[in-house]
Short mmCIF file of C-alpha atoms and ligand atoms in Angstrom, two decimals:
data_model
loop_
_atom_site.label_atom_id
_atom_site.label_comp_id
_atom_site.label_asym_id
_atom_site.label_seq_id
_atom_site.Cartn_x
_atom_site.Cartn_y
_atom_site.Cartn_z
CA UNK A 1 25.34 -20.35 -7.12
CA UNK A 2 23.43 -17.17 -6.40
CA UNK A 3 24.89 -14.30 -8.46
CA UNK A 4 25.23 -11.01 -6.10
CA UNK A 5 25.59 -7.91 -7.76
CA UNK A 6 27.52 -4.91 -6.09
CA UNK A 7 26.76 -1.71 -6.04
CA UNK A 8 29.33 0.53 -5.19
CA UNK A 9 27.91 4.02 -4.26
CA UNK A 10 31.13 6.41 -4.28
CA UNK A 11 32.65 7.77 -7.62
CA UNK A 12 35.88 7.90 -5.76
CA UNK A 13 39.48 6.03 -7.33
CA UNK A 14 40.64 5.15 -3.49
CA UNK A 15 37.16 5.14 -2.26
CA UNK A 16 36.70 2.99 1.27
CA UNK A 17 33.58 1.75 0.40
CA UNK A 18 35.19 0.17 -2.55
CA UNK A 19 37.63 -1.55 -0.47
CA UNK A 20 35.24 -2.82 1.61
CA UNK A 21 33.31 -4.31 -1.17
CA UNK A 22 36.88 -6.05 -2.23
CA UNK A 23 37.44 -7.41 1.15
CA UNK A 24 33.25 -8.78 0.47
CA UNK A 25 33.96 -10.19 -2.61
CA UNK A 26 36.82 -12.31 -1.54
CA UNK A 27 34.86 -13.55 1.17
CA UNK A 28 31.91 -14.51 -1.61
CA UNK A 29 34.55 -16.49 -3.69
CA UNK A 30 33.05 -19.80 -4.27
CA UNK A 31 30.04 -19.50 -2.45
CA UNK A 32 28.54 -16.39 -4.48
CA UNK A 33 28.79 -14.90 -8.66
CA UNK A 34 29.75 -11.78 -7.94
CA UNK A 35 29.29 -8.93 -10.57
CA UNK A 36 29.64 -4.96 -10.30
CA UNK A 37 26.97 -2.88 -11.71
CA UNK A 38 28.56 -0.12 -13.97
CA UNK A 39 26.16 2.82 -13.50
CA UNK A 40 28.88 5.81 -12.31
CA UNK A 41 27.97 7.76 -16.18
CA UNK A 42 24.12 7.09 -15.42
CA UNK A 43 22.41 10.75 -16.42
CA UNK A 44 20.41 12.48 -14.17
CA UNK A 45 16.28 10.86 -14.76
CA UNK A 46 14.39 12.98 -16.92
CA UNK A 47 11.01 11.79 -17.59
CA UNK A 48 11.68 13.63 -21.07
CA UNK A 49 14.39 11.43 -22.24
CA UNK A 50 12.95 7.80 -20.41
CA UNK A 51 11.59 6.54 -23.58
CA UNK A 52 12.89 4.62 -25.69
CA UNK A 53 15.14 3.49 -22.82
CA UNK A 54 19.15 4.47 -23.93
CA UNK A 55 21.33 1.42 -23.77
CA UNK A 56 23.00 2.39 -20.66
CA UNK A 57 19.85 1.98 -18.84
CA UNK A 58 18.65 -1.35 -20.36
CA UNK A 59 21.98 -2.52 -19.67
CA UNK A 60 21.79 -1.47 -15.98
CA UNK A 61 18.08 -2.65 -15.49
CA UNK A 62 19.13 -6.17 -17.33
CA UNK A 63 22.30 -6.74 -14.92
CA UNK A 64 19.57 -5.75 -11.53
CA UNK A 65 16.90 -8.30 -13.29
CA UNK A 66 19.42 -11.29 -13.37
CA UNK A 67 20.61 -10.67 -9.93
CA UNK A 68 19.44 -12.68 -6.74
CA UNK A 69 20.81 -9.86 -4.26
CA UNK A 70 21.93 -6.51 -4.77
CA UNK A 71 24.78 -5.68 -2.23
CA UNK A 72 25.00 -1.55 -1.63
CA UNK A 73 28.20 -0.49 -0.69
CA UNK A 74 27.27 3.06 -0.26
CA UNK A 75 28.99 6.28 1.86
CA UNK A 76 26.83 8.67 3.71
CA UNK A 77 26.72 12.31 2.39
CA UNK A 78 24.97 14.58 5.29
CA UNK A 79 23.16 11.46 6.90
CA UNK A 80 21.88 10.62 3.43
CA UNK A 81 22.84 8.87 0.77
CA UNK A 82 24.89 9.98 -2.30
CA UNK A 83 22.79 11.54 -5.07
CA UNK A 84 24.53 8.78 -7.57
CA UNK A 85 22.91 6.19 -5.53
CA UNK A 86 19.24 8.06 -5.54
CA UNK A 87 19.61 8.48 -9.11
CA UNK A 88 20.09 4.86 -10.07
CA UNK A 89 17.43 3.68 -7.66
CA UNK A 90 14.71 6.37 -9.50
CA UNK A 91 16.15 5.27 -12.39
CA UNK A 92 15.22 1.65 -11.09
CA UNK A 93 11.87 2.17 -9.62
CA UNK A 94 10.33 3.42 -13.42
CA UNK A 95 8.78 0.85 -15.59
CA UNK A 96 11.02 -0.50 -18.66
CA UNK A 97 7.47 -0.20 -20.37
CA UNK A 98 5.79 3.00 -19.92
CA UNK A 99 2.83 2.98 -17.36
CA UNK A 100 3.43 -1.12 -16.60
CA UNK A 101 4.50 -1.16 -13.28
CA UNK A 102 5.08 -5.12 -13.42
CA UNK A 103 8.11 -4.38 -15.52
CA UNK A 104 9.40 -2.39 -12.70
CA UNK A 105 12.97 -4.42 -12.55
CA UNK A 106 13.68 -3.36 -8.41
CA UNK A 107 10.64 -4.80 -7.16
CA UNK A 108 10.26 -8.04 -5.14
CA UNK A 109 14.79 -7.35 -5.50
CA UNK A 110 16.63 -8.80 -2.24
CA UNK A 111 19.20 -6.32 -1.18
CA UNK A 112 21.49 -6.11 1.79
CA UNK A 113 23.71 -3.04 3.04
CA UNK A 114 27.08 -2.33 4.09
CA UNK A 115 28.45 1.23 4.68
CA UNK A 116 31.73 3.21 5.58
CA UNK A 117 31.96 6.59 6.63
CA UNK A 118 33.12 8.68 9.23
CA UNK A 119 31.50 8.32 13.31
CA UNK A 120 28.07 7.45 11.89
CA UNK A 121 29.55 3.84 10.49
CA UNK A 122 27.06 5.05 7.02
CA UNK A 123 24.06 4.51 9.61
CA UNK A 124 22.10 7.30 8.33
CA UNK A 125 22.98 5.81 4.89
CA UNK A 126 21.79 2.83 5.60
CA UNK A 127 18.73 3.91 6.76
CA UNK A 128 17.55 6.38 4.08
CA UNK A 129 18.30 3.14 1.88
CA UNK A 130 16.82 0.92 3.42
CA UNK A 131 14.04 2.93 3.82
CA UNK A 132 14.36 4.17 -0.02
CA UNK A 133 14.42 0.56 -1.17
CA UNK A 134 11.31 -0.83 0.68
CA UNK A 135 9.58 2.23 -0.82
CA UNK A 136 9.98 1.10 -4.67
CA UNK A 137 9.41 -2.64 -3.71
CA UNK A 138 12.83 -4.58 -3.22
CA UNK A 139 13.34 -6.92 -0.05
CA UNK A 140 15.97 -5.96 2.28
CA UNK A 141 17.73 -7.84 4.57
CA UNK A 142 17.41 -6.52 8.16
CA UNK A 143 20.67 -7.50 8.71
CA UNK A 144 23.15 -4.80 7.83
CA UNK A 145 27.31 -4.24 8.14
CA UNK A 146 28.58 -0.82 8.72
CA UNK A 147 32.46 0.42 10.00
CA UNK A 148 33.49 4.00 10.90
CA UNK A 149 36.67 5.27 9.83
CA UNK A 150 39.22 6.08 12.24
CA UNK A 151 42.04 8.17 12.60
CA UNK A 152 44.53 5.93 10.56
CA UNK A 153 42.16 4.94 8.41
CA UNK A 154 41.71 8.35 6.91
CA UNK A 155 45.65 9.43 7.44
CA UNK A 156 46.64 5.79 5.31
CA UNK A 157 43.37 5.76 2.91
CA UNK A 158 43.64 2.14 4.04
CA UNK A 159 40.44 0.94 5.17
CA UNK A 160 40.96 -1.63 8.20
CA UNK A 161 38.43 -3.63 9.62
CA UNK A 162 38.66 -5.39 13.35
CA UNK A 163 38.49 -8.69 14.22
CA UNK A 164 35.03 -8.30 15.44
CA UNK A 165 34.12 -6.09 12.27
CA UNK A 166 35.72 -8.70 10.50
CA UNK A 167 33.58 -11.69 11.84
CA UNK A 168 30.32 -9.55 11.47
CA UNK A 169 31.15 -8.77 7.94
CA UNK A 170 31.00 -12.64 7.85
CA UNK A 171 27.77 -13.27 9.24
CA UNK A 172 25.93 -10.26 7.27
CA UNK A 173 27.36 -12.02 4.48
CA UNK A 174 26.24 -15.50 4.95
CA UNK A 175 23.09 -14.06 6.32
CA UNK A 176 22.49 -12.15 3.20
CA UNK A 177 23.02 -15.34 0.88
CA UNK A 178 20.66 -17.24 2.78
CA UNK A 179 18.15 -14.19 3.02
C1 FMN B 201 29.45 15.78 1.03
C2 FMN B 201 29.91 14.86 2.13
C3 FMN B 201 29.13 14.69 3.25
C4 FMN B 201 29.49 13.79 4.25
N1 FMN B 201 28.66 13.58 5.30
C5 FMN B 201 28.95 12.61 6.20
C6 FMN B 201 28.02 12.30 7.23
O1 FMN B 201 26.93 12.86 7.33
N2 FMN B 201 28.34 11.31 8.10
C7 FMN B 201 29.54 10.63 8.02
O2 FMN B 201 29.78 9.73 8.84
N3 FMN B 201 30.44 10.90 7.05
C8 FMN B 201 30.17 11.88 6.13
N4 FMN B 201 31.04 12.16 5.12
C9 FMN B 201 32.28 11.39 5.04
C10 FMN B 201 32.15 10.26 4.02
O3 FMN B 201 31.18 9.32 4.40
C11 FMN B 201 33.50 9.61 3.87
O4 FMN B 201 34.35 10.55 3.24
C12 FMN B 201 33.48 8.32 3.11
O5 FMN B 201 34.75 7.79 3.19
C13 FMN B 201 33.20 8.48 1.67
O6 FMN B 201 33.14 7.20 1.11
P1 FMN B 201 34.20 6.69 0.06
O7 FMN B 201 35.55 6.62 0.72
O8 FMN B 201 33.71 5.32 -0.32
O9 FMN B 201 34.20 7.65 -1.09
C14 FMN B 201 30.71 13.07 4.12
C15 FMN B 201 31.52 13.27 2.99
C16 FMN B 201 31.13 14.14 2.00
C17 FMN B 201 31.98 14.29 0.77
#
């Protein structure tokens, strides 16, 4: 079974892209290990402080090594990313031993992306990702899953996907497994 690790990229308790990583993970049961990457205390990089790498970060590198997929579930800040996600992607991209880039843990990494936020359905997100990713080396699935919050969504904090959302969510997700 291929063991998926999420990535939730919002700090937030009631956070939508957190729900929609829920709603992923029951769809994974039995076909997919999932775990979710702990990284939300993650310092800021400093290139002072990289070596010897703290335990936090050989913890985080270690769970991204023994992954077969990463699976971002990441909002969009001003048609970027959040700076939590940039930071543990940097943190990522350096090499566990200093100056070998073959230890670099993200590259040859097959990642896929899903994304809620408001109109842009985390489109700009996804991009800067996707784009992000390539950059330090991982794989990522062309196929991607985003929803836009509407109205009720953001009155009930209840994230609710349609039936069409529903069946894509489906297909990114078997696509991604088989990616
Ligand atoms: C600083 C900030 C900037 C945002 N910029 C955008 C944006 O550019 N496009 C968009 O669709 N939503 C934007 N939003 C809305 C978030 O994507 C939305 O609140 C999302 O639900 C946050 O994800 P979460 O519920 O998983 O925490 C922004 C929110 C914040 C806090």
């Amino acid at each position: 079974m291929k063991k998926v690790l999420f990535i939730v990229g919002s700090l937030r308790k009631g956070s939508y892209n957190r729900q929609l990583a829920e709603i992923a993970e029951k769809k994974l049961a039995g076909k997919a290990e999932v775990n979710e990457l702990d990284f939300h205390t993650l310092p800021f990089l400093n290139q002072d402080l990289e070596y010897p790498e703290s335990e936090l970060v050989h913890v985080i590198r270690e769970e991204v090594k023994q992954a077969d997929l990463l699976a971002f579930f990441t909002p969009e800040y001003n048609h970027s990313i959040p700076s939590q996600v940039k930071n543990l992607v940097d943190t990522l991209s350096r090499p566990v031993v200093p100056n070998d880039y073959s230890s670099v843990v993200i590259k040859g990494k097959k990642a896929v992306l899903f994304g809620t936020s408001g109109s842009s359905a985390a489109q700009f997100s996804r991009n800067t990702l996707r784009e992000l990713l390539t950059f330090v080396g991982a794989e990522v699935d062309p196929e991607s899953f985003g929803h836009a919050l509407q109205k009720e969504e953001w009155i009930s904090g209840a994230l609710s996907l349609s039936k069409e959302e529903d069946e894509k969510l489906d297909s990114v997700l078997s696509d991604a497994l088989a990616f």
